[in-house]
Amino acid sequence: MLEAVRAELGERGFDALTVESVAARAGVHRATVYRRWRDVGGLLADVFEAAGDDDWRPPDTGSLLGDLAALNRESQDSLTAQPPVVAALFAASFRSEEAAWGVRRLWEDRYARCEAIVGRAVRRGELPPDTDARRLLIAATAPVYHQLVLLRVPPDPDLPERAARTAVLAAGAGAFTSAPSATTRETSG
Amino acid sequence: MLEAVRAELGERGFDALTVESVAARAGVHRATVYRRWRDVGGLLADVFEAAGDDDWRPPDTGSLLGDLAALNRESQDSLTAQPPVVAALFAASFRSEEAAWGVRRLWEDRYARCEAIVGRAVRRGELPPDTDARRLLIAATAPVYHQLVLLRVPPDPDLPERAARTAVLAAGAGAFTSAPSATTRETSG
């Protein structure tokens, strides 16, 4: 059933998504869908929940830059995949409260798993122990989503690694440690 | 008329936006609206065009960090304003081709104007002349949009300046110059 929701979303978009269209694609009676899900919002919430209920782990390439670049490549690939299921889920999250809640939980889960990248880099001595993992991860990944989801520019094959490298350089300059470095204080003065 | 579109969007959202509701709010006959705009998409395209047709200039505070932080504060304020007109325009851009095209043009215009921030920093000697202005601006601004528009986390009052500072530190480490610095090559090796 959730596969039918994803397929409908990817091929025909949110506007065509109804309990009826999902039931038809899944080959079940619409009453069966209504029994379990009240409406399209409920279906979407379960699609997001199912998306988070997997054994996905962030890439482990042996270096911070390699991990972040591989993570960004994964994101760019899923955002540009055809049919555009992930893009359609983003669009849906602007339409339905349940979908908005689902997308928020899914992001939280993904970023929490990605903190392993920072943990490994700290153990390898690539980052100081007081690095704020979440801030580093947001800095490394935000440009890919910004360009593809908000700015809607065509995918740039160099962007995943470039955004990763920018975050690594910023980390090296002390951008993500709890106490601002001397350089930071000087710059902001 | 465009003010009526913005008001409808902000207060009632895209789903309630019709030529009729806009005409009613503006106090004109719906035929008047249809004569000029074919549909809601056409109205939205003009809202975006009008938004770009202003004399907005990026903040000029005297320092790169100050300018980027002020720019991010402006963005955060407009994304969290009530009624949520800007947020509604983002949502609309996922629904209508005309709105998607309008939002793309508006972003392009805004980032082009913001290049003045980088130009001034180069002239002050804060940045090397071969700095890629657009990449620096994306790195500085993406986290604010990422958190508020995509991750939907509550606004963080420290985020505008923190994201600006991260970009400034990355710039100082050579992240946005055309030729990767020695440090970069070392890091990626």
Short mmCIF file of C-alpha atoms in Angstrom, two decimals:
data_model
loop_
_atom_site.label_atom_id
_atom_site.label_comp_id
_atom_site.label_asym_id
_atom_site.label_seq_id
_atom_site.Cartn_x
_atom_site.Cartn_y
_atom_site.Cartn_z
CA MET A 1 0.00 0.00 0.00
CA LEU A 2 2.77 2.47 0.94
CA GLU A 3 4.56 1.49 -2.27
CA ALA A 4 1.39 2.49 -4.12
CA VAL A 5 1.43 5.89 -2.37
CA ARG A 6 5.07 6.45 -3.33
CA ALA A 7 4.40 5.41 -6.93
CA GLU A 8 1.36 7.67 -7.24
CA LEU A 9 3.26 10.59 -5.72
CA GLY A 10 6.28 10.13 -7.91
CA GLU A 11 4.36 9.71 -11.15
CA ARG A 12 1.38 11.98 -10.70
CA GLY A 13 2.16 14.28 -7.80
CA PHE A 14 0.33 15.25 -4.64
CA ASP A 15 -2.65 16.79 -6.40
CA ALA A 16 -3.60 13.44 -7.93
CA LEU A 17 -3.16 11.57 -4.67
CA THR A 18 -6.45 10.32 -3.24
CA VAL A 19 -7.42 7.32 -1.17
CA GLU A 20 -9.20 6.07 -4.33
CA SER A 21 -6.13 6.39 -6.58
CA VAL A 22 -3.97 4.60 -4.03
CA ALA A 23 -6.52 1.83 -3.60
CA ALA A 24 -6.83 1.41 -7.36
CA ARG A 25 -3.07 1.19 -7.82
CA ALA A 26 -2.69 -1.27 -4.96
CA GLY A 27 -5.59 -3.31 -6.33
CA VAL A 28 -7.66 -3.20 -3.15
CA HIS A 29 -11.08 -1.83 -2.31
CA ARG A 30 -11.02 1.77 -1.11
CA ALA A 31 -12.86 0.73 2.06
CA THR A 32 -9.77 -1.31 2.94
CA VAL A 33 -7.66 1.84 2.74
CA TYR A 34 -10.17 3.94 4.67
CA ARG A 35 -10.31 1.30 7.41
CA ARG A 36 -6.62 1.72 8.15
CA TRP A 37 -5.93 5.32 7.10
CA ARG A 38 -8.39 8.12 7.60
CA ASP A 39 -7.15 10.13 4.65
CA VAL A 40 -4.22 11.01 2.42
CA GLY A 41 -2.46 12.71 5.34
CA GLY A 42 -2.54 9.48 7.30
CA LEU A 43 -1.14 7.56 4.34
CA LEU A 44 1.67 10.08 3.97
CA ALA A 45 2.54 9.95 7.65
CA ASP A 46 2.97 6.19 7.32
CA VAL A 47 5.09 6.58 4.19
CA PHE A 48 7.46 8.82 6.13
CA GLU A 49 7.45 6.51 9.10
CA ALA A 50 8.25 3.54 6.87
CA ALA A 51 11.04 5.52 5.22
CA GLY A 52 12.68 5.98 8.62
CA ASP A 53 12.14 2.38 9.65
CA ASP A 54 15.13 0.96 7.80
CA ASP A 55 18.71 0.00 8.54
CA TRP A 56 20.25 2.94 6.66
CA ARG A 57 23.65 3.95 7.94
CA PRO A 58 25.67 6.94 6.78
CA PRO A 59 28.62 6.23 4.44
CA ASP A 60 31.84 5.11 6.11
CA THR A 61 34.73 5.90 3.76
CA GLY A 62 37.54 6.37 6.26
CA SER A 63 37.68 10.17 6.23
CA LEU A 64 35.41 13.02 7.28
CA LEU A 65 35.53 14.62 3.85
CA GLY A 66 34.84 11.29 2.15
CA ASP A 67 31.88 10.52 4.41
CA LEU A 68 30.26 13.94 3.98
CA ALA A 69 30.80 13.96 0.21
CA ALA A 70 29.30 10.46 -0.12
CA LEU A 71 26.35 11.50 2.05
CA ASN A 72 25.74 14.54 -0.17
CA ARG A 73 25.99 12.40 -3.30
CA GLU A 74 23.32 10.08 -1.86
CA SER A 75 21.08 13.08 -1.17
CA GLN A 76 21.62 14.59 -4.59
CA ASP A 77 20.87 11.24 -6.24
CA SER A 78 17.64 10.75 -4.31
CA LEU A 79 16.52 14.33 -4.96
CA THR A 80 17.07 13.97 -8.70
CA ALA A 81 15.78 10.39 -9.06
CA GLN A 82 12.98 9.62 -11.51
CA PRO A 83 10.14 9.32 -10.72
CA PRO A 84 10.68 12.19 -8.25
CA VAL A 85 9.37 10.48 -5.13
CA VAL A 86 11.54 12.36 -2.64
CA ALA A 87 10.79 15.70 -4.30
CA ALA A 88 7.07 14.85 -4.20
CA LEU A 89 7.32 14.02 -0.49
CA PHE A 90 8.86 17.46 0.13
CA ALA A 91 6.03 19.06 -1.82
CA ALA A 92 3.48 17.03 0.17
CA SER A 93 5.03 18.22 3.44
CA PHE A 94 3.90 21.74 2.53
CA ARG A 95 0.33 20.56 2.05
CA SER A 96 -0.44 18.27 4.90
CA GLU A 97 0.19 18.62 8.63
CA GLU A 98 0.74 14.88 8.95
CA ALA A 99 3.29 14.94 6.15
CA ALA A 100 5.03 17.97 7.71
CA TRP A 101 5.26 16.10 11.00
CA GLY A 102 6.48 12.97 9.21
CA VAL A 103 9.20 14.84 7.34
CA ARG A 104 10.38 16.51 10.55
CA ARG A 105 10.71 13.16 12.30
CA LEU A 106 12.47 11.61 9.33
CA TRP A 107 15.04 14.44 9.18
CA GLU A 108 15.65 14.18 12.91
CA ASP A 109 16.24 10.44 12.60
CA ARG A 110 18.60 10.86 9.63
CA TYR A 111 20.71 13.59 11.23
CA ALA A 112 20.89 11.59 14.46
CA ARG A 113 22.27 8.59 12.53
CA CYS A 114 24.74 10.85 10.68
CA GLU A 115 26.29 11.94 13.96
CA ALA A 116 28.28 8.68 13.67
CA ILE A 117 30.29 10.40 10.90
CA VAL A 118 31.40 13.09 13.33
CA GLY A 119 32.04 10.56 16.10
CA ARG A 120 34.39 8.59 13.86
CA ALA A 121 36.20 11.76 12.75
CA VAL A 122 36.72 12.76 16.38
CA ARG A 123 38.15 9.30 17.15
CA ARG A 124 40.48 9.56 14.13
CA GLY A 125 41.67 12.94 15.41
CA GLU A 126 40.20 14.81 12.44
CA LEU A 127 37.93 16.91 14.65
CA PRO A 128 38.20 18.21 18.23
CA PRO A 129 36.07 16.30 20.77
CA ASP A 130 33.86 19.31 21.50
CA THR A 131 32.65 19.56 17.88
CA ASP A 132 28.92 20.24 17.58
CA ALA A 133 28.00 17.33 15.30
CA ARG A 134 24.61 18.63 14.26
CA ARG A 135 25.88 22.07 13.26
CA LEU A 136 28.68 20.53 11.20
CA LEU A 137 26.24 18.15 9.48
CA ILE A 138 23.78 20.94 8.68
CA ALA A 139 26.55 23.11 7.22
CA ALA A 140 27.81 20.22 5.10
CA THR A 141 24.43 19.13 3.74
CA ALA A 142 22.27 22.28 3.56
CA PRO A 143 23.72 23.63 0.26
CA VAL A 144 22.70 20.48 -1.67
CA TYR A 145 19.07 20.75 -0.53
CA HIS A 146 19.12 24.53 -0.92
CA GLN A 147 20.16 24.34 -4.58
CA LEU A 148 17.92 21.45 -5.59
CA VAL A 149 14.78 21.89 -3.48
CA LEU A 150 14.58 25.65 -2.96
CA LEU A 151 16.63 27.35 -5.69
CA ARG A 152 15.64 24.63 -8.22
CA VAL A 153 18.88 24.87 -10.13
CA PRO A 154 20.01 21.84 -12.14
CA PRO A 155 22.14 19.36 -10.17
CA ASP A 156 25.84 20.26 -10.13
CA PRO A 157 28.02 17.13 -10.05
CA ASP A 158 30.73 18.98 -8.07
CA LEU A 159 28.39 20.34 -5.41
CA PRO A 160 28.26 17.29 -3.08
CA GLU A 161 32.01 17.22 -2.57
CA ARG A 162 32.40 21.00 -2.61
CA ALA A 163 29.81 21.49 0.13
CA ALA A 164 31.46 18.73 2.15
CA ARG A 165 34.88 20.33 1.75
CA THR A 166 33.57 23.75 2.81
CA ALA A 167 32.27 22.23 6.04
CA VAL A 168 35.55 20.40 6.67
CA LEU A 169 37.53 23.63 6.15
CA ALA A 170 35.15 25.52 8.45
CA ALA A 171 35.56 22.76 11.05
CA GLY A 172 39.34 23.05 10.78
CA ALA A 173 38.97 26.77 11.48
CA GLY A 174 36.98 26.08 14.65
CA ALA A 175 33.49 26.86 13.34
CA PHE A 176 31.70 24.02 15.12
CA THR A 177 33.33 23.88 18.53
CA SER A 178 31.30 25.09 21.45
CA ALA A 179 33.78 27.79 22.45
CA PRO A 180 34.45 30.26 19.63
CA SER A 181 38.13 30.30 18.73
CA ALA A 182 40.29 33.41 19.00
CA THR A 183 40.00 33.84 15.21
CA THR A 184 36.22 33.88 15.45
CA ARG A 185 36.17 36.51 18.13
CA GLU A 186 38.57 38.61 16.13
CA THR A 187 36.47 38.27 12.96
CA SER A 188 33.24 39.20 14.70
CA GLY A 189 34.77 42.23 16.45
CA MET B 1 -4.53 42.98 -6.47
CA LEU B 2 -1.16 41.42 -5.72
CA GLU B 3 -1.52 42.60 -2.15
CA ALA B 4 -4.81 40.67 -2.05
CA VAL B 5 -3.00 37.54 -3.28
CA ARG B 6 -0.32 37.90 -0.60
CA ALA B 7 -2.94 38.48 2.09
CA GLU B 8 -5.00 35.45 1.02
CA LEU B 9 -1.90 33.27 0.86
CA GLY B 10 -0.60 34.37 4.23
CA GLU B 11 -3.91 34.04 6.04
CA ARG B 12 -5.56 31.09 4.35
CA GLY B 13 -2.84 29.28 2.38
CA PHE B 14 -2.55 28.09 -1.18
CA ASP B 15 -5.47 25.69 -1.03
CA ALA B 16 -7.91 28.53 -0.42
CA LEU B 17 -6.41 30.70 -3.15
CA THR B 18 -8.74 31.12 -6.11
CA VAL B 19 -9.34 33.90 -8.60
CA GLU B 20 -12.69 34.40 -6.86
CA SER B 21 -11.21 34.74 -3.35
CA VAL B 22 -8.61 37.22 -4.61
CA ALA B 23 -11.26 39.24 -6.45
CA ALA B 24 -13.49 39.29 -3.38
CA ARG B 25 -10.68 40.46 -1.12
CA ALA B 26 -9.59 43.13 -3.60
CA GLY B 27 -13.22 44.25 -4.00
CA VAL B 28 -13.31 43.84 -7.77
CA HIS B 29 -15.34 41.66 -10.09
CA ARG B 30 -13.74 38.31 -10.84
CA ALA B 31 -13.95 39.05 -14.57
CA THR B 32 -11.49 41.89 -13.95
CA VAL B 33 -9.02 39.40 -12.49
CA TYR B 34 -9.58 36.85 -15.27
CA ARG B 35 -9.02 39.57 -17.89
CA ARG B 36 -5.49 40.18 -16.67
CA TRP B 37 -4.51 36.81 -15.17
CA ARG B 38 -5.57 33.51 -16.59
CA ASP B 39 -5.45 31.67 -13.29
CA VAL B 40 -3.91 31.45 -9.84
CA GLY B 41 -0.55 30.50 -11.37
CA GLY B 42 -0.49 33.73 -13.35
CA LEU B 43 -1.32 35.73 -10.24
CA LEU B 44 1.48 34.03 -8.32
CA ALA B 45 3.99 34.64 -11.10
CA ASP B 46 3.18 38.35 -10.86
CA VAL B 47 3.47 38.31 -7.07
CA PHE B 48 6.99 36.92 -7.42
CA GLU B 49 7.85 39.38 -10.17
CA ALA B 50 6.58 42.28 -8.05
CA ALA B 51 8.60 41.00 -5.09
CA GLY B 52 11.76 41.24 -7.19
CA ASP B 53 10.86 44.64 -8.61
CA ASP B 54 12.00 46.66 -5.64
CA ASP B 55 15.05 48.59 -4.57
CA TRP B 56 16.17 46.08 -1.94
CA ARG B 57 19.88 46.14 -1.31
CA PRO B 58 21.80 43.73 0.93
CA PRO B 59 22.85 45.02 4.36
CA ASP B 60 26.04 47.11 4.45
CA THR B 61 27.46 46.95 7.96
CA GLY B 62 31.14 47.46 7.24
CA SER B 63 32.27 43.83 7.61
CA LEU B 64 31.71 40.57 5.79
CA LEU B 65 30.52 38.81 8.94
CA GLY B 66 28.22 41.70 9.81
CA ASP B 67 26.69 41.80 6.33
CA LEU B 68 26.09 38.04 6.15
CA ALA B 69 24.65 37.89 9.67
CA ALA B 70 22.31 40.82 8.95
CA LEU B 71 21.24 39.18 5.69
CA ASN B 72 20.45 35.95 7.53
CA ARG B 73 18.51 37.81 10.20
CA GLU B 74 16.41 39.44 7.47
CA SER B 75 15.71 36.00 5.96
CA GLN B 76 14.86 34.45 9.31
CA ASP B 77 12.53 37.35 10.12
CA SER B 78 10.69 37.09 6.81
CA LEU B 79 10.42 33.28 7.08
CA THR B 80 8.90 33.50 10.55
CA ALA B 81 6.70 36.57 9.97
CA GLN B 82 2.97 36.38 10.65
CA PRO B 83 0.94 35.95 8.51
CA PRO B 84 3.38 33.52 6.87
CA VAL B 85 3.41 35.04 3.39
CA VAL B 86 6.94 33.99 2.45
CA ALA B 87 6.39 30.46 3.76
CA ALA B 88 3.14 30.30 1.76
CA LEU B 89 4.98 31.44 -1.38
CA PHE B 90 7.47 28.60 -0.89
CA ALA B 91 4.61 26.15 -0.52
CA ALA B 92 2.96 27.55 -3.65
CA SER B 93 6.17 27.07 -5.61
CA PHE B 94 5.74 23.31 -5.13
CA ARG B 95 2.24 23.46 -6.57
CA SER B 96 2.40 25.65 -9.61
CA GLU B 97 4.86 25.75 -12.49
CA GLU B 98 4.48 29.52 -12.77
CA ALA B 99 5.20 29.94 -9.08
CA ALA B 100 8.22 27.62 -9.36
CA TRP B 101 9.56 29.72 -12.21
CA GLY B 102 8.84 32.91 -10.27
CA VAL B 103 10.65 31.71 -7.16
CA ARG B 104 13.66 30.65 -9.24
CA ARG B 105 13.91 34.11 -10.84
CA LEU B 106 13.47 35.83 -7.50
CA TRP B 107 16.27 33.80 -5.88
CA GLU B 108 18.56 34.49 -8.81
CA ASP B 109 17.89 38.22 -8.54
CA ARG B 110 18.44 38.25 -4.77
CA TYR B 111 21.72 36.31 -4.89
CA ALA B 112 22.95 38.51 -7.75
CA ARG B 113 22.31 41.62 -5.62
CA CYS B 114 24.03 39.99 -2.62
CA GLU B 115 27.24 39.62 -4.59
CA ALA B 116 27.84 43.25 -3.60
CA ILE B 117 28.58 41.95 -0.08
CA VAL B 118 31.44 39.86 -1.43
CA GLY B 119 32.67 42.66 -3.70
CA ARG B 120 32.94 45.03 -0.73
CA ALA B 121 34.74 42.40 1.37
CA VAL B 122 37.25 41.88 -1.44
CA ARG B 123 37.87 45.63 -1.65
CA ARG B 124 38.35 45.78 2.13
CA GLY B 125 40.89 42.96 1.86
CA GLU B 126 38.71 40.54 3.85
CA LEU B 127 38.53 38.07 0.96
CA PRO B 128 40.87 37.17 -1.90
CA PRO B 129 39.86 38.61 -5.29
CA ASP B 130 39.21 35.17 -6.81
CA THR B 131 36.49 34.33 -4.26
CA ASP B 132 33.45 32.64 -5.81
CA ALA B 133 30.77 35.01 -4.51
CA ARG B 134 27.81 32.76 -5.19
CA ARG B 135 29.29 29.74 -3.44
CA LEU B 136 30.16 31.82 -0.39
CA LEU B 137 26.65 33.32 -0.30
CA ILE B 138 24.97 29.90 -0.62
CA ALA B 139 27.12 28.48 2.18
CA ALA B 140 26.33 31.45 4.42
CA THR B 141 22.57 31.46 3.84
CA ALA B 142 21.55 27.83 3.16
CA PRO B 143 21.47 26.70 6.83
CA VAL B 144 18.83 29.30 7.75
CA TYR B 145 16.47 28.14 4.98
CA HIS B 146 17.34 24.50 5.62
CA GLN B 147 16.33 24.69 9.27
CA LEU B 148 13.20 26.79 8.84
CA VAL B 149 11.79 25.66 5.48
CA LEU B 150 12.88 22.04 5.21
CA LEU B 151 13.68 20.77 8.72
CA ARG B 152 10.87 22.93 10.22
CA VAL B 153 12.66 23.42 13.49
CA PRO B 154 11.76 26.48 15.56
CA PRO B 155 13.83 29.59 14.74
CA ASP B 156 17.13 29.73 16.62
CA PRO B 157 18.12 33.34 17.39
CA ASP B 158 21.83 32.45 17.17
CA LEU B 159 21.61 30.71 13.80
CA PRO B 160 21.83 33.77 11.50
CA GLU B 161 25.16 34.90 12.92
CA ARG B 162 26.50 31.36 13.43
CA ALA B 163 25.85 30.39 9.80
CA ALA B 164 27.47 33.65 8.68
CA ARG B 165 30.51 33.01 10.84
CA THR B 166 30.89 29.45 9.54
CA ALA B 167 31.02 30.78 5.98
CA VAL B 168 33.54 33.48 6.94
CA LEU B 169 35.78 30.88 8.60
CA ALA B 170 35.49 28.60 5.57
CA ALA B 171 36.37 31.54 3.32
CA GLY B 172 39.43 32.27 5.45
CA ALA B 173 40.49 28.64 4.95
CA GLY B 174 40.22 29.01 1.17
CA ALA B 175 36.91 27.20 0.61
CA PHE B 176 35.56 29.59 -2.03
CA THR B 177 38.56 30.41 -4.16
CA SER B 178 38.69 28.90 -7.62
CA ALA B 179 41.95 27.03 -7.05
CA PRO B 180 41.78 24.67 -4.07
CA SER B 181 44.34 25.64 -1.46
CA ALA B 182 47.11 23.33 -0.32
CA THR B 183 45.12 22.64 2.84
CA THR B 184 42.16 21.48 0.79
CA ARG B 185 44.24 19.11 -1.28
CA GLU B 186 45.76 17.74 1.86
CA THR B 187 42.37 17.25 3.50
CA SER B 188 40.90 15.51 0.50
CA GLY B 189 43.91 13.22 0.06
#
